Tab-separated table of C-alpha atoms in Angstrom:
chain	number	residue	atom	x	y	z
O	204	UNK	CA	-85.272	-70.710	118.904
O	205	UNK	CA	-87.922	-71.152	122.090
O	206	UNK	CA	-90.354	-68.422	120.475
O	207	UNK	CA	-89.964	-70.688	117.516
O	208	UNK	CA	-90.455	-73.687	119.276
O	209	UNK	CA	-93.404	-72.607	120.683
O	210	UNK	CA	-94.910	-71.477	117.938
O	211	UNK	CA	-94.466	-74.546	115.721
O	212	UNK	CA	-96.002	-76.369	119.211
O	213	UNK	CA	-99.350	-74.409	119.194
O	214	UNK	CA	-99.789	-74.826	115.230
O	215	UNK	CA	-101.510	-77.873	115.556
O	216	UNK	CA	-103.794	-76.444	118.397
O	217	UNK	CA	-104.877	-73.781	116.139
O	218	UNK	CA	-105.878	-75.926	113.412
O	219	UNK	CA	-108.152	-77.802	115.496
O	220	UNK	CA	-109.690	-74.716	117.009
O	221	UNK	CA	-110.134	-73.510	113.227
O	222	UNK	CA	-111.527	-76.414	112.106
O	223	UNK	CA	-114.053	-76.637	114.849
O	224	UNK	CA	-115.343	-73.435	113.581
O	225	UNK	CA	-118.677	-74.285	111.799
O	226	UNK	CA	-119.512	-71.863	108.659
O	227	UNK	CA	-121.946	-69.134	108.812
O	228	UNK	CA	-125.860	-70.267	108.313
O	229	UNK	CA	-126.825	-70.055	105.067
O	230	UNK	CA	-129.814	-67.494	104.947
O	231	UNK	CA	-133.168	-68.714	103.375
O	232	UNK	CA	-133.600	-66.860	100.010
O	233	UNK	CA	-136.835	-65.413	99.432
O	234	UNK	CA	-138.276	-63.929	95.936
O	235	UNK	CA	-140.756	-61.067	96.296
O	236	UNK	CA	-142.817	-60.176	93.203
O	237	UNK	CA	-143.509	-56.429	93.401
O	238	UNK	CA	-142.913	-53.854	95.929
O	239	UNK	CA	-145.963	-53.552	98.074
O	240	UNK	CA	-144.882	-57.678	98.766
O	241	UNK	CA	-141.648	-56.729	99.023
O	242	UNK	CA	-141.835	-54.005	101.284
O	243	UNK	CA	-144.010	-56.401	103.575
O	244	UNK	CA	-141.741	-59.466	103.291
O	245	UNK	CA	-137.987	-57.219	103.886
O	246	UNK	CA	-139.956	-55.673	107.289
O	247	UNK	CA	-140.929	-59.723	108.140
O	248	UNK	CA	-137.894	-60.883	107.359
O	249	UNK	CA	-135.416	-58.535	108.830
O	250	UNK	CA	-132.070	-59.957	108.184
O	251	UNK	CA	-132.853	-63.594	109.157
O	252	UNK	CA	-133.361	-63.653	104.748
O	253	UNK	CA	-131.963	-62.717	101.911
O	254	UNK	CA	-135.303	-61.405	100.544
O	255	UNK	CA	-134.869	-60.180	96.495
O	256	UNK	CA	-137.637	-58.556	94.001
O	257	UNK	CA	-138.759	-60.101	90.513
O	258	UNK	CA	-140.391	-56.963	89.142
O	259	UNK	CA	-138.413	-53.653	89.305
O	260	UNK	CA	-140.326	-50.896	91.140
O	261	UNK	CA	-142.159	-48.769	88.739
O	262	UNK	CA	-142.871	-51.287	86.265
O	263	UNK	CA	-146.282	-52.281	85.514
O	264	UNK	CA	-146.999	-55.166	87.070
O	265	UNK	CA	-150.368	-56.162	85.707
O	266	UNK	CA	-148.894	-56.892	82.339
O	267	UNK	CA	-145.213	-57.628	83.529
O	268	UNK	CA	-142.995	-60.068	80.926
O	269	UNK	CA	-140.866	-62.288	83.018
O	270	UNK	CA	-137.199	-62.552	81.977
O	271	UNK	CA	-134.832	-65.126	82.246
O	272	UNK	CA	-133.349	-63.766	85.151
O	273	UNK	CA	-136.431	-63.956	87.264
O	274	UNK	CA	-136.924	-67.743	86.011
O	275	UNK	CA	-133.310	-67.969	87.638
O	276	UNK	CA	-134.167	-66.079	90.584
O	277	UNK	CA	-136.783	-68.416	91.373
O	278	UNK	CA	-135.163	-71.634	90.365
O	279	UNK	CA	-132.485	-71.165	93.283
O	280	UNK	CA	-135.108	-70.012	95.936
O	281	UNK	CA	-136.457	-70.897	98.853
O	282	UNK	CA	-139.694	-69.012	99.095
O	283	UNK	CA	-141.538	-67.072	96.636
O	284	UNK	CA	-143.883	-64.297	98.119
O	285	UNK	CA	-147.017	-63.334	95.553
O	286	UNK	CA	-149.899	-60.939	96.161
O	287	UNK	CA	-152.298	-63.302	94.523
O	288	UNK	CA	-155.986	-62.848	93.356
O	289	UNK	CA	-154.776	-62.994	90.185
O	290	UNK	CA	-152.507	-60.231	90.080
O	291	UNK	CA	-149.065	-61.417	88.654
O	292	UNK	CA	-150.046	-63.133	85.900
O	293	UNK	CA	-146.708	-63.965	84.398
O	294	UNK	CA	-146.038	-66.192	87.427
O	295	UNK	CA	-147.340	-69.459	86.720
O	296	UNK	CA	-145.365	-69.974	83.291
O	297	UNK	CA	-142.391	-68.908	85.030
O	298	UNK	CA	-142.291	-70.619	88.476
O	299	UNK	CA	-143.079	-73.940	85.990
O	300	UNK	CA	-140.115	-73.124	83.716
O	301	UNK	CA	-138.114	-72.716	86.904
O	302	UNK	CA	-138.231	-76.400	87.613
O	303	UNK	CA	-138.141	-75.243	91.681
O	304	UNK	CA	-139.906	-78.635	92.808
O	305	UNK	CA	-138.530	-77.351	96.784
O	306	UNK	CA	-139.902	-73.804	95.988
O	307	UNK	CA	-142.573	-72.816	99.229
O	308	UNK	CA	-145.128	-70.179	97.776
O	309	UNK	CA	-146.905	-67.735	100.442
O	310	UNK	CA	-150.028	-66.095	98.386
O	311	UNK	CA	-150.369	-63.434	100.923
O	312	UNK	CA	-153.825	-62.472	100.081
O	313	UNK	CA	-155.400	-66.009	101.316
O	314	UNK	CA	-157.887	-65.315	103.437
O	315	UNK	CA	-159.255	-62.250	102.046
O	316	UNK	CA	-162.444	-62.081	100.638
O	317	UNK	CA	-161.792	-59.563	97.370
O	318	UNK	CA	-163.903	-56.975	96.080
O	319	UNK	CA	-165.352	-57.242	92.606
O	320	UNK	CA	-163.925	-54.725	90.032
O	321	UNK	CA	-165.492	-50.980	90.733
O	322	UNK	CA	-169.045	-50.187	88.770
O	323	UNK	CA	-170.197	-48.512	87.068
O	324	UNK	CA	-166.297	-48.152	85.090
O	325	UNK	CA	-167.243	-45.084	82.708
O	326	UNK	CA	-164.599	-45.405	79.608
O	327	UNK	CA	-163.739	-42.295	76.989
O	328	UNK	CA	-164.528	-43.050	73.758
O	329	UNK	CA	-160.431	-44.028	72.839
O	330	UNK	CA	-160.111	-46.125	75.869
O	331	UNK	CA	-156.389	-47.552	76.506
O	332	UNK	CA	-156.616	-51.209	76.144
O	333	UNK	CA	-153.488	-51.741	77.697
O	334	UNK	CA	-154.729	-50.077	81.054
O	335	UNK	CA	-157.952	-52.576	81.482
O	336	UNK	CA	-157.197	-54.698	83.677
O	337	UNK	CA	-159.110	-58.063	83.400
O	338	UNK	CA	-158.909	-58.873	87.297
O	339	UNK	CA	-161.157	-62.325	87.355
O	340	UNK	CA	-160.249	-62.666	90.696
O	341	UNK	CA	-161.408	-59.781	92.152
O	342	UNK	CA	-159.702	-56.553	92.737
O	343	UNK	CA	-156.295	-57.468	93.980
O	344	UNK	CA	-154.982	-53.850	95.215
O	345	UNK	CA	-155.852	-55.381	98.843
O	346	UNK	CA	-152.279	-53.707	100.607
O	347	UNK	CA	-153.644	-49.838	100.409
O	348	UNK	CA	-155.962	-50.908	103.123
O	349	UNK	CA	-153.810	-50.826	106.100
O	350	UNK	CA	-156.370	-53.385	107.960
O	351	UNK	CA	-155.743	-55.921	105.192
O	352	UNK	CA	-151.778	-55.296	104.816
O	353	UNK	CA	-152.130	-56.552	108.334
O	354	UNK	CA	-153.721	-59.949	107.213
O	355	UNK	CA	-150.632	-59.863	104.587
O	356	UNK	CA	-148.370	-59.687	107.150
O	357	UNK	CA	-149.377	-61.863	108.910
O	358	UNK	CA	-149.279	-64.500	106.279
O	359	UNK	CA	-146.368	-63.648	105.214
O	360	UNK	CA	-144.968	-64.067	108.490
O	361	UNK	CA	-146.245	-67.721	109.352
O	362	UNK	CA	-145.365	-68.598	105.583
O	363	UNK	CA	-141.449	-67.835	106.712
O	364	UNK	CA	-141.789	-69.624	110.185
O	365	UNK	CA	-143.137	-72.184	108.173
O	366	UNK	CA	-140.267	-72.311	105.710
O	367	UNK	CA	-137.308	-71.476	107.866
O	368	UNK	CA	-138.356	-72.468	111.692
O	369	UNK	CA	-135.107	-71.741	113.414
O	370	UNK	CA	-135.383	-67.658	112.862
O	371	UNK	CA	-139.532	-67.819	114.459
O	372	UNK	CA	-138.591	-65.295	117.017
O	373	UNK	CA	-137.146	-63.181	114.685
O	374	UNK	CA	-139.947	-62.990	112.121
O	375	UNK	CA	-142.953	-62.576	114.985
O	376	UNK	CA	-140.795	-59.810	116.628
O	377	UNK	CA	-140.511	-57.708	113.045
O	378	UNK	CA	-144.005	-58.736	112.015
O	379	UNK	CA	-145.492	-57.542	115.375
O	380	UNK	CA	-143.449	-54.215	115.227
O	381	UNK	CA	-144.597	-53.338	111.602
O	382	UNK	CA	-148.202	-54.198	112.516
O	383	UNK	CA	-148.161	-51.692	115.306
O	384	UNK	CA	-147.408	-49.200	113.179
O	385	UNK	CA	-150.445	-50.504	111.114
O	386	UNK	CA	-152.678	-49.616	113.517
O	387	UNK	CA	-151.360	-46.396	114.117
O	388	UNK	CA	-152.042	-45.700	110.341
O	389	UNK	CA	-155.566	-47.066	110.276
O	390	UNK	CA	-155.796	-44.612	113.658
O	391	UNK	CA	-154.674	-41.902	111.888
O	392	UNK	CA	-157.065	-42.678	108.378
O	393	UNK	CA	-160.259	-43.528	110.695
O	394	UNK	CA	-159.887	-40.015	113.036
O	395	UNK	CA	-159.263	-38.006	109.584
O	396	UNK	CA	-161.223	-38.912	107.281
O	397	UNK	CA	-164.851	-39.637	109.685
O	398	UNK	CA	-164.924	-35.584	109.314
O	399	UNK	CA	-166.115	-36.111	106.015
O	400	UNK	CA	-168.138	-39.105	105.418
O	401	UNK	CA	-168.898	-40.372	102.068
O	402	UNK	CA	-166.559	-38.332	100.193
O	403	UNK	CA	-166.520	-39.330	96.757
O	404	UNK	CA	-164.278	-39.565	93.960
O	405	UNK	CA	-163.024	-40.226	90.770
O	406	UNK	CA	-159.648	-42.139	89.890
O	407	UNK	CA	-158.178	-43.340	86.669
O	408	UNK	CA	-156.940	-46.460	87.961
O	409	UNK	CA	-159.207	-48.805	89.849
O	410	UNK	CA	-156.691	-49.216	92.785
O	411	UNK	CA	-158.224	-47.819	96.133
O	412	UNK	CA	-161.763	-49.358	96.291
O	413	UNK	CA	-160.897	-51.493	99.430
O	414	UNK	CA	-159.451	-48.246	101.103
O	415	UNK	CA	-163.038	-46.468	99.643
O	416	UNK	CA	-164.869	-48.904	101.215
O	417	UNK	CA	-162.748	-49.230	104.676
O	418	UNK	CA	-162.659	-45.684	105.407
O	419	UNK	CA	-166.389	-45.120	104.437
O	420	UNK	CA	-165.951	-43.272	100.757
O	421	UNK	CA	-167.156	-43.149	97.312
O	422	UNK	CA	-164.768	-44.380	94.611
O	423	UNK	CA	-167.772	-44.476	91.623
O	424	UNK	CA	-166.381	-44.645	88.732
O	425	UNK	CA	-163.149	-45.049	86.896
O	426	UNK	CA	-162.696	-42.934	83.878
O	427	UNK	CA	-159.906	-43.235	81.489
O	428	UNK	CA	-157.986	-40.542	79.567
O	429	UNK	CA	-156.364	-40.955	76.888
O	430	UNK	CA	-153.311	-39.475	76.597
O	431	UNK	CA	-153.105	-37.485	73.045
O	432	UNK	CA	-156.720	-35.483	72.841
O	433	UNK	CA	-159.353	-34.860	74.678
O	434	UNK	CA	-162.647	-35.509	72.171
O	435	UNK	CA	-165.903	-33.861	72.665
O	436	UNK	CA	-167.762	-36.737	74.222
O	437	UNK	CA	-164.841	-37.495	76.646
O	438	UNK	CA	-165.249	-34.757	77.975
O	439	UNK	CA	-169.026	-35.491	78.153
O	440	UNK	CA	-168.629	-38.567	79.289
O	441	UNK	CA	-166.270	-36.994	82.634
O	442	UNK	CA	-168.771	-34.559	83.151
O	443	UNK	CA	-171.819	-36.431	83.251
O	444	UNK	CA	-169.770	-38.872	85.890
O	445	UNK	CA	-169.244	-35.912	87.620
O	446	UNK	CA	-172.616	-34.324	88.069
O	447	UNK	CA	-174.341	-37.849	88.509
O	448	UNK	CA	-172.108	-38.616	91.563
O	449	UNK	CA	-171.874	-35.246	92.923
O	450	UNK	CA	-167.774	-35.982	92.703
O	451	UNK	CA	-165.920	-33.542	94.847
O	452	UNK	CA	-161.921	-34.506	93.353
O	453	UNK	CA	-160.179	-36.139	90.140
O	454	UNK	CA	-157.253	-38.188	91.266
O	455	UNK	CA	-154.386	-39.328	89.358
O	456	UNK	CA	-151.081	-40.896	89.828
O	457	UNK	CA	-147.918	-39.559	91.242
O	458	UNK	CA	-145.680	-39.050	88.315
O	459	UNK	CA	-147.739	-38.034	85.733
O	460	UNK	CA	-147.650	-34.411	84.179
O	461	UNK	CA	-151.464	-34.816	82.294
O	462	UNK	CA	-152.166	-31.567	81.104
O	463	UNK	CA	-155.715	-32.529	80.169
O	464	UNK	CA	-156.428	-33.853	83.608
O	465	UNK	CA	-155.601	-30.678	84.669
O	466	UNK	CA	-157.681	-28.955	82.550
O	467	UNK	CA	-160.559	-31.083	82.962
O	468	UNK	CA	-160.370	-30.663	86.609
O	469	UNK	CA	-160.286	-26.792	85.709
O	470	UNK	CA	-163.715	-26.636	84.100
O	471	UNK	CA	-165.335	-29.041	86.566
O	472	UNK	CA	-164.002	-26.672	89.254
O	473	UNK	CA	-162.250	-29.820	91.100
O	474	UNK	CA	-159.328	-30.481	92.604
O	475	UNK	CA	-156.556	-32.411	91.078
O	476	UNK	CA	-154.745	-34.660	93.289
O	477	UNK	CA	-152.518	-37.785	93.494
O	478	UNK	CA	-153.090	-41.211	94.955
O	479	UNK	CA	-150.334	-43.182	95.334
O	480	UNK	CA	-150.971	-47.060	94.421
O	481	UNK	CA	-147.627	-47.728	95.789
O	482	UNK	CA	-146.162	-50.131	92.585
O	483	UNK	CA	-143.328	-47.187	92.846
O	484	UNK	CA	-141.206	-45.630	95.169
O	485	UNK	CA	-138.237	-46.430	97.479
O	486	UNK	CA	-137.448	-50.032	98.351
O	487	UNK	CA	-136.930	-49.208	102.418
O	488	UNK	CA	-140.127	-51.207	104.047
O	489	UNK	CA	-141.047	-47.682	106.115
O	490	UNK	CA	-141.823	-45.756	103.041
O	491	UNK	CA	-145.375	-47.971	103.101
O	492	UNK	CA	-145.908	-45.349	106.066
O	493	UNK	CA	-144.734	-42.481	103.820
O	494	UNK	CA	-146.551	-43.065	100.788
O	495	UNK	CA	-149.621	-43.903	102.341
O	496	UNK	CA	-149.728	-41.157	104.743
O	497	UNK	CA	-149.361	-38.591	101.683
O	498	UNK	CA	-152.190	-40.482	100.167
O	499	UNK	CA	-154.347	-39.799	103.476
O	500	UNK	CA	-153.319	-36.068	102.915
O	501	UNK	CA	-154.278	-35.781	99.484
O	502	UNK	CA	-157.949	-37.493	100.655
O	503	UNK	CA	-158.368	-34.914	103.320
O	504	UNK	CA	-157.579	-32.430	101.368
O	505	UNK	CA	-159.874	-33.123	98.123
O	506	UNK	CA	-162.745	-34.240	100.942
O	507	UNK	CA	-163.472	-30.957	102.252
């Protein structure tokens, strides 16, 4: 009967305690659009944020088709996170259709001055449509230089104090950690590829001109393959590009068995190799590192 007593006599204690206990924080909720951004944002944001992605990786995000669940996605968010200079297109419809009116946008590109597309772009006689990319603001692959993914980070990290002021420490700890490890890369890019200076090279997607251009290379043209057959004055048209730019590798993307890349690259006695434009891969922010270090590799390599 005491024990009892004694029980029933702390109840109302208890509840007191209990209700003095306040709820957890609700975390800010960030959108990304596409995984460079995301990658960028997730290392910013730690897990101060619930930070989600609109476009899966792998999907093409030049010509991406929102869907109502990234209208929803934005509609209950705090912050959206875009690469800008023009790049996701299917944003402005959809951030107006989400009605968002408290939405904060960080373009993490402001500030940087783009690049024009590439020139000359040499096109095969059945070019792909659907892979020319009208970029009116300038290139916008700006995150494969490592100098300029610090810029986006840094951006991305005032856009989040900004938005969500009580985590500051938190975001300028992860943001100065990740850019460390920037400047390692750019380090390690600078010391390999200054043994061989104005390398150039051909790609079939205009992606890498502001990595070209940092690390003191040729990207001259862009040439696009078709996909079915090879006709006689494609292969002209490679050739000539070729000989005229004294091109010393064909590059393609990782994931893509082209047997008449590989054949072209054959008779021009080049190498085929990959560069990564990083719109694929895993969703962990330290693969940036990965991915991009294979892509320093691969320009070694084909430099030589």
């Amino acid at each position: 009967m005491l024990s009892i007593a004694t029980g029933c006599n702390q109840s109302p204690a208890n509840q007191q305690a209990a209700s003095n206990v306040s709820p957890p924080a609700k975390k800010t909720k960030v959108v990304t659009t596409f995984l460079p951004i995301y990658w960028f944002t997730k290392a910013v944001a730690g897990d101060a944020a619930e930070v989600d992605i609109l476009v899966p990786p792998g999907t093409e995000v030049h010509e991406y088709q929102a869907k109502p669940e990234n209208i929803q996605a934005i509609a209950t968010a705090n912050v959206l996170v875009k690469n800008g200079l023009g790049l996701e297109e299917f944003l402005e419809e959809t951030v107006k259709n989400a009605q968002n009116p408290k939405l904060t946008v960080i373009d993490a590109s402001k500030g940087i001055k783009p690049l024009a597309e590439i020139s000359p772009i040499v096109s095969t006689a059945k070019e792909e449509k659907d892979h020319d990319h009208e970029h009116t603001e300038g290139n916008p692959h700006v995150w494969l230089d490592p100098v300029l993914a610090k810029q986006q980070i840094t951006t991305i990290r005032d856009g989040l104090i900004a938005a969500d002021p009580k985590n500051k420490a938190t975001y300028e700890a992860n943001a100065t950690a990740y850019i460390q490890k920037l400047d390692s890369l750019n380090s390690e890019f600078q010391q390999t590829l200054q043994k061989n200076p104005n390398c150039t090279f051909v790609t079939f997607h205009d992606a890498f001109p502001y990595l070209a251009q940092r690390y003191k290379l040729q990207q001259v043209a862009v040439v696009e393959i078709p996909e079915d057959q090879l006709s006689p004055s494609d292969v002209q048209n490679a050739v000539n590009v070729v000989k005229k730019y004294k091109v010393k590798a064909l590059f393609s993307e990782p994931g893509i068995d082209n047997k008449l890349l590989k054949s072209l690259s054959q008779d021009l006695k080049l190498n085929l190799q990959t560069l990564d434009s990083l719109e694929n891969g895993d969703t962990e922010p330290q693969h940036y590192f990965q991915a991009m270090k294979a892509n320093l590799q691969n320009l070694a390599t084909a430099c030589k």
